[in-house]
PDB file of C-alpha atoms in Angstrom:
ATOM      1  CA  MET A   1     138.111-144.689  87.431  1.00 63.00           C
ATOM      2  CA  ASN A   2     139.699-145.961  90.571  1.00 78.00           C
ATOM      3  CA  LYS A   3     141.446-143.749  93.088  1.00 80.00           C
ATOM      4  CA  THR A   4     145.010-144.639  92.098  1.00 87.00           C
ATOM      5  CA  ILE A   5     144.495-143.514  88.506  1.00 85.00           C
ATOM      6  CA  LYS A   6     142.857-140.280  89.661  1.00 86.00           C
ATOM      7  CA  PHE A   7     145.707-139.704  92.089  1.00 86.00           C
ATOM      8  CA  PHE A   8     148.278-140.353  89.346  1.00 87.00           C
ATOM      9  CA  PHE A   9     146.636-137.851  86.980  1.00 86.00           C
ATOM     10  CA  ALA A  10     146.336-135.284  89.769  1.00 85.00           C
ATOM     11  CA  GLU A  11     150.019-135.617  90.648  1.00 87.00           C
ATOM     12  CA  PHE A  12     151.038-135.557  86.984  1.00 85.00           C
ATOM     13  CA  PHE A  13     149.142-132.373  86.138  1.00 82.00           C
ATOM     14  CA  SER A  14     150.177-130.774  89.404  1.00 83.00           C
ATOM     15  CA  SER A  15     153.845-131.277  88.595  1.00 80.00           C
ATOM     16  CA  ILE A  16     153.486-130.061  84.999  1.00 79.00           C
ATOM     17  CA  PHE A  17     151.520-126.926  85.862  1.00 79.00           C
ATOM     18  CA  ASN A  18     153.625-126.061  88.890  1.00 81.00           C
ATOM     19  CA  PRO A  19     154.294-122.282  89.112  1.00 82.00           C
ATOM     20  CA  VAL A  20     158.024-122.929  89.488  1.00 81.00           C
ATOM     21  CA  VAL A  21     158.069-124.800  86.185  1.00 82.00           C
ATOM     22  CA  PHE A  22     156.324-121.886  84.475  1.00 83.00           C
ATOM     23  CA  LEU A  23     158.684-119.414  86.148  1.00 83.00           C
ATOM     24  CA  LEU A  24     161.706-121.230  84.752  1.00 83.00           C
ATOM     25  CA  LEU A  25     160.175-122.037  81.356  1.00 88.00           C
ATOM     26  CA  MET A  26     158.586-118.711  80.391  1.00 90.00           C
ATOM     27  CA  PRO A  27     161.803-116.739  79.645  1.00 90.00           C
ATOM     28  CA  PHE A  28     162.914-119.475  77.260  1.00 91.00           C
ATOM     29  CA  LEU A  29     159.577-119.562  75.458  1.00 92.00           C
ATOM     30  CA  ILE A  30     159.345-115.780  75.140  1.00 93.00           C
ATOM     31  CA  VAL A  31     162.892-115.320  73.831  1.00 93.00           C
ATOM     32  CA  TYR A  32     162.613-118.303  71.500  1.00 94.00           C
ATOM     33  CA  ARG A  33     159.381-116.968  70.033  1.00 94.00           C
ATOM     34  CA  GLN A  34     160.950-113.554  69.426  1.00 95.00           C
ATOM     35  CA  THR A  35     164.280-114.748  68.011  1.00 93.00           C
ATOM     36  CA  ALA A  36     163.734-118.342  66.787  1.00 91.00           C
ATOM     37  CA  SER A  37     167.211-119.137  68.132  1.00 92.00           C
ATOM     38  CA  ILE A  38     167.484-121.971  70.620  1.00 93.00           C
ATOM     39  CA  GLU A  39     171.017-120.971  71.653  1.00 94.00           C
ATOM     40  CA  TYR A  40     170.008-117.376  72.384  1.00 94.00           C
ATOM     41  CA  ALA A  41     166.895-118.495  74.269  1.00 94.00           C
ATOM     42  CA  LEU A  42     168.916-120.961  76.364  1.00 93.00           C
ATOM     43  CA  LYS A  43     171.466-118.255  77.169  1.00 94.00           C
ATOM     44  CA  TRP A  44     168.766-115.925  78.460  1.00 94.00           C
ATOM     45  CA  GLN A  45     167.121-118.803  80.291  1.00 93.00           C
ATOM     46  CA  LEU A  46     170.405-119.417  82.092  1.00 93.00           C
ATOM     47  CA  PHE A  47     170.811-115.718  82.988  1.00 93.00           C
ATOM     48  CA  THR A  48     167.244-115.534  84.255  1.00 92.00           C
ATOM     49  CA  SER A  49     167.631-118.701  86.329  1.00 91.00           C
ATOM     50  CA  ILE A  50     170.845-117.432  87.910  1.00 94.00           C
ATOM     51  CA  PHE A  51     169.284-114.108  88.887  1.00 93.00           C
ATOM     52  CA  LEU A  52     166.160-115.827  90.204  1.00 89.00           C
ATOM     53  CA  MET A  53     168.263-118.138  92.372  1.00 90.00           C
ATOM     54  CA  ILE A  54     170.317-115.191  93.670  1.00 94.00           C
ATOM     55  CA  GLY A  55     167.129-113.271  94.470  1.00 91.00           C
ATOM     56  CA  ILE A  56     165.517-116.225  96.210  1.00 88.00           C
ATOM     57  CA  THR A  57     168.703-116.819  98.216  1.00 92.00           C
ATOM     58  CA  PHE A  58     168.786-113.192  99.418  1.00 91.00           C
ATOM     59  CA  LEU A  59     165.092-113.369 100.240  1.00 89.00           C
ATOM     60  CA  LEU A  60     165.507-116.539 102.290  1.00 89.00           C
ATOM     61  CA  PHE A  61     168.537-115.144 104.140  1.00 88.00           C
ATOM     62  CA  GLY A  62     166.615-111.941 104.851  1.00 86.00           C
ATOM     63  CA  LEU A  63     163.633-113.838 106.204  1.00 81.00           C
ATOM     64  CA  HIS A  64     165.857-116.107 108.282  1.00 79.00           C
ATOM     65  CA  LYS A  65     167.599-113.183 110.043  1.00 75.00           C
ATOM     66  CA  LYS A  66     164.335-111.733 111.407  1.00 63.00           C
TER      67      LYS A  66
END
């Protein structure tokens, strides 16, 4: 295989298996598996994403003030 194809596959798998993607996707998958309700899983995904963004924002502001 040439280098461009290897680079493409490396970038592709790197973006799919990114920890941020798993962090945002796992609450949906867990709730959906437990309830089998897409609406309920999406609701909890939204709540989790909001609280993660709030937490990350406070963390970044706290690190910036040092």
